[in-house]
Coordinates of C-alpha atoms and ligand atoms in Angstrom, one line a residue:
M1 CA -29.9 -0.8 29.0
D2 CA -27.8 1.5 26.9
T3 CA -24.0 0.9 26.7
V4 CA -21.3 2.6 24.8
H5 CA -18.3 1.0 23.1
V6 CA -15.2 3.2 23.6
L7 CA -11.7 2.9 22.1
H8 CA -9.1 4.1 24.6
V9 CA -5.7 5.2 23.4
S10 CA -3.0 7.3 24.9
D11 CA 0.5 8.7 24.5
T12 CA 0.6 8.6 20.7
H13 CA 3.4 11.2 20.7
L14 CA 2.8 12.2 17.0
G15 CA 5.9 13.9 15.6
Y16 CA 8.4 12.1 17.8
R17 CA 11.5 11.0 16.0
Q18 CA 13.5 8.5 18.0
Y19 CA 17.3 8.7 17.6
G20 CA 16.6 11.4 15.0
L21 CA 15.5 8.7 12.6
F22 CA 12.9 9.7 10.0
E23 CA 11.7 6.1 9.9
R24 CA 10.8 6.3 13.6
E25 CA 8.7 9.3 13.0
I26 CA 6.8 7.4 10.2
D27 CA 6.5 4.4 12.5
I28 CA 4.4 6.5 14.8
Y29 CA 2.1 7.7 12.0
D30 CA 1.7 4.1 10.8
V31 CA 0.5 2.9 14.2
W32 CA -1.7 6.0 14.6
N33 CA -3.4 5.0 11.4
E34 CA -3.7 1.4 12.5
I35 CA -5.6 2.7 15.6
I36 CA -8.0 4.7 13.5
D37 CA -8.6 1.5 11.4
I38 CA -9.4 -0.4 14.5
A39 CA -11.8 2.2 15.7
L40 CA -13.6 2.0 12.4
R41 CA -13.5 -1.7 12.1
E42 CA -14.8 -2.2 15.6
H43 CA -17.6 0.4 15.1
V44 CA -16.9 2.0 18.4
D45 CA -19.2 4.8 19.6
M46 CA -16.4 7.1 20.6
V47 CA -12.7 7.4 21.1
V48 CA -10.9 8.8 24.2
H49 CA -7.3 9.9 24.2
S50 CA -5.6 10.3 27.6
G51 CA -3.0 12.8 26.6
D52 CA 0.3 13.3 24.8
L53 CA -1.4 13.3 21.4
F54 CA 1.6 15.2 20.1
D55 CA 5.2 14.8 21.3
T56 CA 5.6 18.5 21.8
S57 CA 3.3 21.5 22.0
R58 CA 4.9 22.7 18.7
P59 CA 4.4 19.7 16.5
P60 CA 5.9 19.6 13.0
P61 CA 3.4 20.2 10.2
Q62 CA 3.5 16.5 9.1
A63 CA 2.4 15.5 12.6
I64 CA -0.5 18.0 12.5
R65 CA -1.5 16.6 9.1
E66 CA -1.5 13.0 10.3
A67 CA -3.6 14.0 13.3
V68 CA -6.1 15.9 11.1
R69 CA -6.3 13.1 8.5
G70 CA -6.9 10.4 11.2
L71 CA -9.4 12.4 13.2
R72 CA -11.3 13.4 10.0
R73 CA -11.8 9.7 9.2
L74 CA -13.3 9.2 12.6
R75 CA -15.5 12.3 12.2
D76 CA -16.7 11.2 8.8
A77 CA -17.8 7.9 10.5
G78 CA -19.7 9.9 13.2
I79 CA -17.2 8.9 15.9
P80 CA -16.5 11.7 18.4
V81 CA -13.0 11.9 19.9
V82 CA -12.4 13.4 23.3
A83 CA -9.0 14.1 24.8
V84 CA -7.3 15.4 27.8
M85 CA -3.9 17.2 27.6
G86 CA -0.7 15.5 28.7
D87 CA 2.5 17.1 29.8
H88 CA 3.8 17.0 26.2
D89 CA 0.7 18.8 24.9
V90 CA 0.8 21.7 27.3
P91 CA 2.9 24.7 26.0
K92 CA 5.7 25.7 28.4
R93 CA 5.1 29.3 27.8
R94 CA 1.9 31.2 27.1
Q95 CA 1.1 29.7 23.7
L96 CA -1.9 28.0 22.2
P97 CA -1.8 24.2 22.6
P98 CA -2.1 22.4 19.3
N99 CA -5.2 20.7 20.6
A100 CA -7.0 24.0 20.4
L101 CA -6.6 24.0 16.6
L102 CA -8.1 20.5 16.4
D103 CA -10.9 21.5 18.7
D104 CA -11.7 24.6 16.5
L105 CA -11.8 22.3 13.5
G106 CA -14.4 20.1 15.3
L107 CA -12.1 17.1 15.1
L108 CA -11.1 16.7 18.7
A109 CA -13.0 17.8 21.8
T110 CA -10.2 18.6 24.3
L111 CA -11.1 18.9 28.0
G112 CA -9.1 21.5 29.8
L113 CA -8.8 24.2 27.1
R114 CA -11.2 26.5 28.9
S115 CA -10.3 25.6 32.5
V116 CA -7.8 23.1 33.9
Y117 CA -10.6 20.6 34.8
E118 CA -13.7 20.2 32.7
A119 CA -16.7 18.0 32.0
R120 CA -18.7 17.8 28.8
K121 CA -21.7 15.9 27.5
V122 CA -20.6 14.2 24.3
R123 CA -23.1 12.6 22.0
S124 CA -21.7 9.2 20.9
R125 CA -22.0 7.7 17.4
S126 CA -25.0 5.7 18.5
G127 CA -26.7 8.7 20.0
V128 CA -26.2 7.9 23.7
E129 CA -24.9 10.8 25.7
V130 CA -21.7 10.3 27.6
H131 CA -20.4 12.5 30.4
V132 CA -16.7 12.9 29.9
A133 CA -14.6 14.6 32.6
G134 CA -10.9 15.3 32.7
V135 CA -8.0 17.3 34.1
T136 CA -5.1 18.6 32.2
N137 CA -1.8 17.0 33.4
Q138 CA -0.7 18.5 36.8
R139 CA 3.0 18.4 37.8
G140 CA 5.2 19.9 40.4
P141 CA 5.1 19.9 44.2
A142 CA 1.5 21.1 44.6
A143 CA 0.1 18.8 41.9
R144 CA -1.4 16.3 44.4
Q145 CA -3.3 18.9 46.3
R146 CA -4.6 20.5 43.1
L147 CA -5.8 17.2 41.7
H148 CA -7.6 16.4 44.9
D149 CA -9.4 19.8 44.6
Y150 CA -10.2 19.4 40.9
L151 CA -11.4 15.9 41.2
A152 CA -13.7 16.8 44.1
R153 CA -15.4 19.3 41.7
L154 CA -15.9 16.6 39.0
P155 CA -18.6 14.3 40.1
P156 CA -19.8 11.5 37.7
S157 CA -23.3 11.8 36.2
N158 CA -26.1 9.3 36.6
G159 CA -25.5 8.1 33.1
I160 CA -22.4 6.8 31.4
S161 CA -19.4 8.7 32.8
L162 CA -15.7 8.6 31.8
L163 CA -12.8 10.2 33.6
L164 CA -9.7 11.1 31.7
L165 CA -6.4 11.7 33.5
H166 CA -2.8 12.0 32.4
Q167 CA -1.0 11.3 35.7
T168 CA 1.1 8.7 37.4
L169 CA -0.7 6.4 39.9
Q170 CA 0.9 5.3 43.1
E171 CA 0.3 1.7 41.9
V172 CA 2.7 2.1 39.0
A173 CA 5.6 4.3 40.0
P174 CA 7.1 6.1 43.0
D175 CA 6.8 9.6 41.6
Y176 CA 3.0 9.5 41.7
E177 CA 0.5 12.2 42.1
L178 CA -2.6 10.0 42.9
G179 CA -3.5 6.6 44.1
L180 CA -6.4 4.5 42.9
G181 CA -8.2 5.3 46.1
D182 CA -8.1 9.0 45.3
L183 CA -10.2 8.6 42.2
P184 CA -13.8 9.7 42.7
R185 CA -16.1 6.7 42.7
G186 CA -19.1 6.2 40.4
Y187 CA -17.5 6.6 36.9
S188 CA -18.1 3.9 34.4
Y189 CA -14.4 3.8 33.3
Y190 CA -11.1 5.6 34.2
A191 CA -9.1 6.3 31.1
L192 CA -5.5 6.9 32.2
G193 CA -2.5 8.1 30.3
H194 CA 1.2 9.0 30.9
I195 CA 2.6 5.6 31.7
H196 CA 3.8 4.0 28.5
V197 CA 3.1 0.4 29.4
H198 CA -0.3 -1.3 29.8
R199 CA -1.7 -1.6 33.3
G200 CA -5.2 -2.0 34.7
W201 CA -7.1 -2.3 37.9
R202 CA -10.6 -3.0 39.1
L203 CA -12.1 -0.1 41.0
G204 CA -15.5 -1.1 42.4
E205 CA -17.7 -1.9 39.4
A206 CA -15.4 -0.1 37.1
Y207 CA -11.9 -0.4 35.7
A208 CA -9.1 2.0 35.6
A209 CA -6.4 1.4 32.9
Y210 CA -3.4 2.7 31.0
P211 CA -3.3 1.4 27.4
G212 CA 0.4 2.3 27.3
S213 CA 2.0 4.1 24.3
P214 CA 1.3 2.5 20.9
E215 CA 5.1 2.5 20.2
A216 CA 7.8 1.8 22.8
L217 CA 9.6 5.2 22.7
R218 CA 12.4 4.5 25.1
L219 CA 14.6 1.6 25.9
D220 CA 13.0 0.8 29.3
E221 CA 9.6 0.7 27.6
A222 CA 10.8 -1.7 25.0
R223 CA 12.3 -3.8 27.7
Q224 CA 9.2 -3.8 29.9
Q225 CA 6.6 -4.6 27.2
S226 CA 7.3 -5.5 23.6
E227 CA 3.7 -5.9 22.6
R228 CA 1.6 -2.7 22.3
Y229 CA -2.2 -2.2 22.7
V230 CA -5.2 -0.1 22.5
L231 CA -8.2 -0.8 24.8
L232 CA -11.8 -1.5 23.9
V233 CA -14.2 -0.6 26.7
E234 CA -17.8 -1.3 27.0
A235 CA -19.4 1.0 29.6
K236 CA -22.8 1.5 31.2
P237 CA -23.7 3.8 34.1
G238 CA -21.2 3.3 36.9
T239 CA -19.9 0.1 35.4
T240 CA -17.2 -1.2 33.0
V241 CA -19.0 -4.0 31.3
S242 CA -15.9 -5.3 29.6
L243 CA -12.3 -4.3 28.9
E244 CA -10.5 -5.9 26.0
R245 CA -7.0 -5.2 24.8
V246 CA -6.3 -5.2 21.1
K247 CA -2.7 -6.0 20.1
L248 CA -1.3 -3.5 17.6
R249 CA 0.4 -5.1 14.6
R250 CA 2.4 -2.2 13.2
P251 CA 4.7 -1.1 16.0
R252 CA 8.3 -1.7 14.9
P253 CA 9.9 -4.8 16.5
Q254 CA 12.5 -4.0 19.1
F255 CA 15.1 -6.4 20.6
V256 CA 16.7 -5.8 23.9
E257 CA 19.6 -8.2 24.4
E258 CA 22.2 -8.6 27.1
I259 CA 25.2 -10.7 26.6
V260 CA 28.1 -11.4 29.0
F261 CA 31.4 -11.5 27.2
R262 CA 33.5 -14.6 27.5
D263 CA 35.7 -14.5 24.4
M264 CA 35.3 -13.2 20.9
D265 CA 34.4 -16.6 19.4
S266 CA 31.5 -17.2 21.8
L267 CA 30.3 -13.6 21.4
R268 CA 30.4 -14.0 17.6
A269 CA 28.3 -17.2 17.9
S270 CA 25.7 -15.4 20.2
L271 CA 25.5 -12.4 17.9
L272 CA 25.1 -14.6 14.8
R273 CA 22.1 -16.3 16.5
L274 CA 20.7 -12.9 17.3
R275 CA 21.2 -11.8 13.7
E276 CA 19.3 -14.9 12.6
R277 CA 16.3 -13.9 14.7
I278 CA 16.5 -10.2 13.6
S279 CA 16.7 -11.0 9.9
R280 CA 13.3 -12.7 9.8
Y281 CA 11.6 -9.4 9.3
P282 CA 10.9 -7.8 5.9
P283 CA 13.0 -4.9 4.9
E284 CA 10.4 -2.3 5.8
R285 CA 10.1 -3.7 9.3
K286 CA 13.8 -4.0 10.2
P287 CA 13.9 -4.2 14.0
L288 CA 15.6 -1.8 16.4
L289 CA 18.3 -3.4 18.5
H290 CA 19.4 -2.4 22.0
L291 CA 22.5 -4.5 22.6
F292 CA 24.4 -4.7 25.9
V293 CA 27.6 -6.5 26.1
K294 CA 28.9 -6.9 29.6
A295 CA 32.4 -7.4 31.0
V296 CA 34.3 -6.7 27.8
P297 CA 38.1 -6.5 28.4
R298 CA 39.3 -3.1 27.3
S299 CA 41.6 -4.7 24.7
A300 CA 38.6 -6.3 23.0
K301 CA 36.4 -3.3 22.9
M302 CA 37.1 -2.1 19.4
Q303 CA 36.7 -5.6 18.1
V304 CA 33.2 -5.8 19.6
Y305 CA 32.3 -2.5 18.0
K306 CA 33.4 -3.7 14.7
L307 CA 31.7 -7.1 15.0
A308 CA 28.4 -5.4 15.9
E309 CA 28.7 -3.0 13.0
Q310 CA 29.4 -5.8 10.6
L311 CA 26.4 -7.9 11.8
F312 CA 23.8 -5.3 12.5
R313 CA 24.4 -2.3 10.3
H314 CA 22.3 -3.6 7.5
T315 CA 20.0 -6.0 9.4
T316 CA 18.5 -3.4 11.8
L317 CA 16.9 0.0 11.3
A318 CA 19.4 1.1 14.0
Y319 CA 21.2 -0.6 16.8
R320 CA 22.5 0.9 20.0
L321 CA 25.5 -0.9 21.4
N322 CA 26.4 -0.4 25.0
I323 CA 29.7 -2.0 26.1
D324 CA 30.4 -2.5 29.7
V325 CA 34.2 -2.5 30.0
F326 CA 35.8 -4.9 32.4
E327 CA 38.6 -2.9 34.0
E328 CA 41.3 -5.1 35.5
E329 CA 43.5 -2.4 37.0
L330 CA 41.9 1.0 37.3
P331 CA 43.9 3.5 39.3
R332 CA 42.1 4.9 42.3
N333 CA 42.0 8.4 41.1
L334 CA 40.3 7.4 37.9
Q335 CA 37.3 5.7 39.7
R336 CA 33.9 7.2 39.2
P337 CA 33.0 9.6 42.0
S338 CA 29.9 7.9 43.5
E339 CA 28.7 10.8 45.6
I340 CA 27.4 12.8 42.6
D341 CA 24.4 11.7 40.6
V342 CA 25.7 12.7 37.3
V343 CA 22.6 11.8 35.4
E344 CA 20.4 13.8 37.6
L345 CA 22.8 16.8 37.4
L346 CA 22.9 16.6 33.6
G347 CA 19.1 16.3 33.5
E348 CA 18.7 19.5 35.4
L349 CA 21.3 21.2 33.3
L350 CA 20.3 20.1 29.8
R351 CA 16.5 19.3 30.2
D352 CA 16.6 17.1 27.2
K353 CA 16.6 13.3 27.5
Q354 CA 18.5 12.7 24.2
L355 CA 21.2 15.2 25.1
V356 CA 21.6 13.7 28.5
E357 CA 22.0 10.3 27.0
L358 CA 24.5 11.6 24.6
A359 CA 26.5 13.4 27.3
Q360 CA 26.5 10.2 29.4
R361 CA 27.7 8.2 26.5
L362 CA 30.5 10.7 25.7
M363 CA 31.7 10.7 29.3
E364 CA 31.7 6.9 29.3
I365 CA 33.8 6.9 26.1
A366 CA 36.2 9.4 27.5
R367 CA 36.6 7.4 30.6
S368 CA 37.0 4.1 28.8
G369 CA 40.6 5.0 27.8
G370 CA 42.5 4.4 24.5
T371 CA 44.4 6.8 22.3
K372 CA 43.0 10.2 21.5
N373 CA 42.1 9.1 18.0
T374 CA 40.2 6.0 19.0
I375 CA 38.3 8.0 21.6
M376 CA 37.5 10.7 19.1
D377 CA 36.3 8.0 16.6
E378 CA 34.0 6.5 19.2
M379 CA 32.6 9.9 20.2
F380 CA 32.0 10.8 16.6
R381 CA 30.1 7.5 16.2
A382 CA 28.0 8.2 19.2
L383 CA 27.2 11.7 17.8
K384 CA 26.2 10.2 14.5
E385 CA 24.0 7.6 16.1
T386 CA 22.2 10.1 18.3
Y387 CA 21.4 12.3 15.4
G388 CA 20.8 9.5 12.9
I389 CA 23.5 10.5 10.5
D390 CA 24.9 7.7 8.5
Ligands
MN1 MN1 3.6 10.2 27.2

C-alpha cells in the first residue's frame, strides 16, 4: 500500500528578533535552513507547515528572502510544501498575507487564501496524491463555533488525508478553541501548530501532534522545553504509520536559572559554576541566559547587578537578570495593590508583549527604591536590554 513521508514543522516565526537582537533573527534563519536540510536528507514526499511561517504579516525583506530561498530548495527537489495560516500570518487589516506571494510563486500552497477553510489535492514528490485540509487560525469569542462549522465541512478523503490547524487544544492550555474529541475522525494525521512546545496524542488510528517552535521564543518556552524538534510522519489512508521527532541541532542554547540569595560569597560561587557551564559553547553559539535571583536584600541589589554584568556580559549572547528584592520593612502604603491585574491591564493598553515586559520591569525598578540616580540607571539599563543597545 502507498504511504507518504511528511515533514511537519510549525511556528517558524521568520523575521522575529528576540530582545531586538540581530543575532536572534539570524538564529531563526539558521534553524529554518536546518529544517530544509532535514527534509532533503530524509527524502520526504512533502512538507506541511501549521502556521506562523512569518512572525508578522509584514515580514522584513530578509525574512521573505530566507523563506523564498528555503522553499525554492524544496521545490527544486520536487517536494511540495503546504501551509495553513496562523494568527501571526493573518493581516490585522485588509492586506495581502505574505503567504499569498509565496503561493503565487508556486513555492508554498497555502490553505485558506481563497476561503477560511479549504482542502486541496496535492501531488507528493513520489507521485502519491494527498488530500490536505486546513482552517486559517480562528480567534475570539465565536472561534469555537466557527471551527465546529468549518470542520464539519472538511471530511477526510478515502486516500491519505492530512488536517492542518493552528489552534490551542483543550489538552494543552485553558484558553483552548478545540478538544481532541472535536477533530473529525478519519484523517491520516493531524498537523497542529500554535503551541510552541512539542506535544502529541493518539487519535484512533492516527496521531495529532504539535512539533513546537524550532526556537524557544519566550522565557516560558525555554523553561518548558530546551530541546526543539520537527516531526517525521509516515501516513497511509486513515492511519499514522509512524511519528518520529528529529532533534534540531541549531537552536541557540538557553539557560533558565533560579538562585536563592544567601550572601554575596555563595552567590558568586553559584554564578561562577553557572558561567563554567555557559562558557563551554563556541563564540558563535553563546547561550542566552535568563537568571532569577530570589530574596536579595535591597542593600545588595546593585552588587548583584554588577556581579552578573561582570560574569555574563561577554560569556552570553544576552542575559536577562531578574532580581526579587527581599523587603524587610515595607510601609503599608507602598505595598502592591493586589486587586488590579497590572499585566493584563498593560496588555490591553499596549498590545505588545515586549512593551508590556518593559513597562513591568520599569515599574518594578521604580518600586524597588534607591536614589533617583540609581533608579534612572537601572531603568536605562532595562531599556537598553530590551532594544538590544549595548
Ligand atoms: Mn506561533
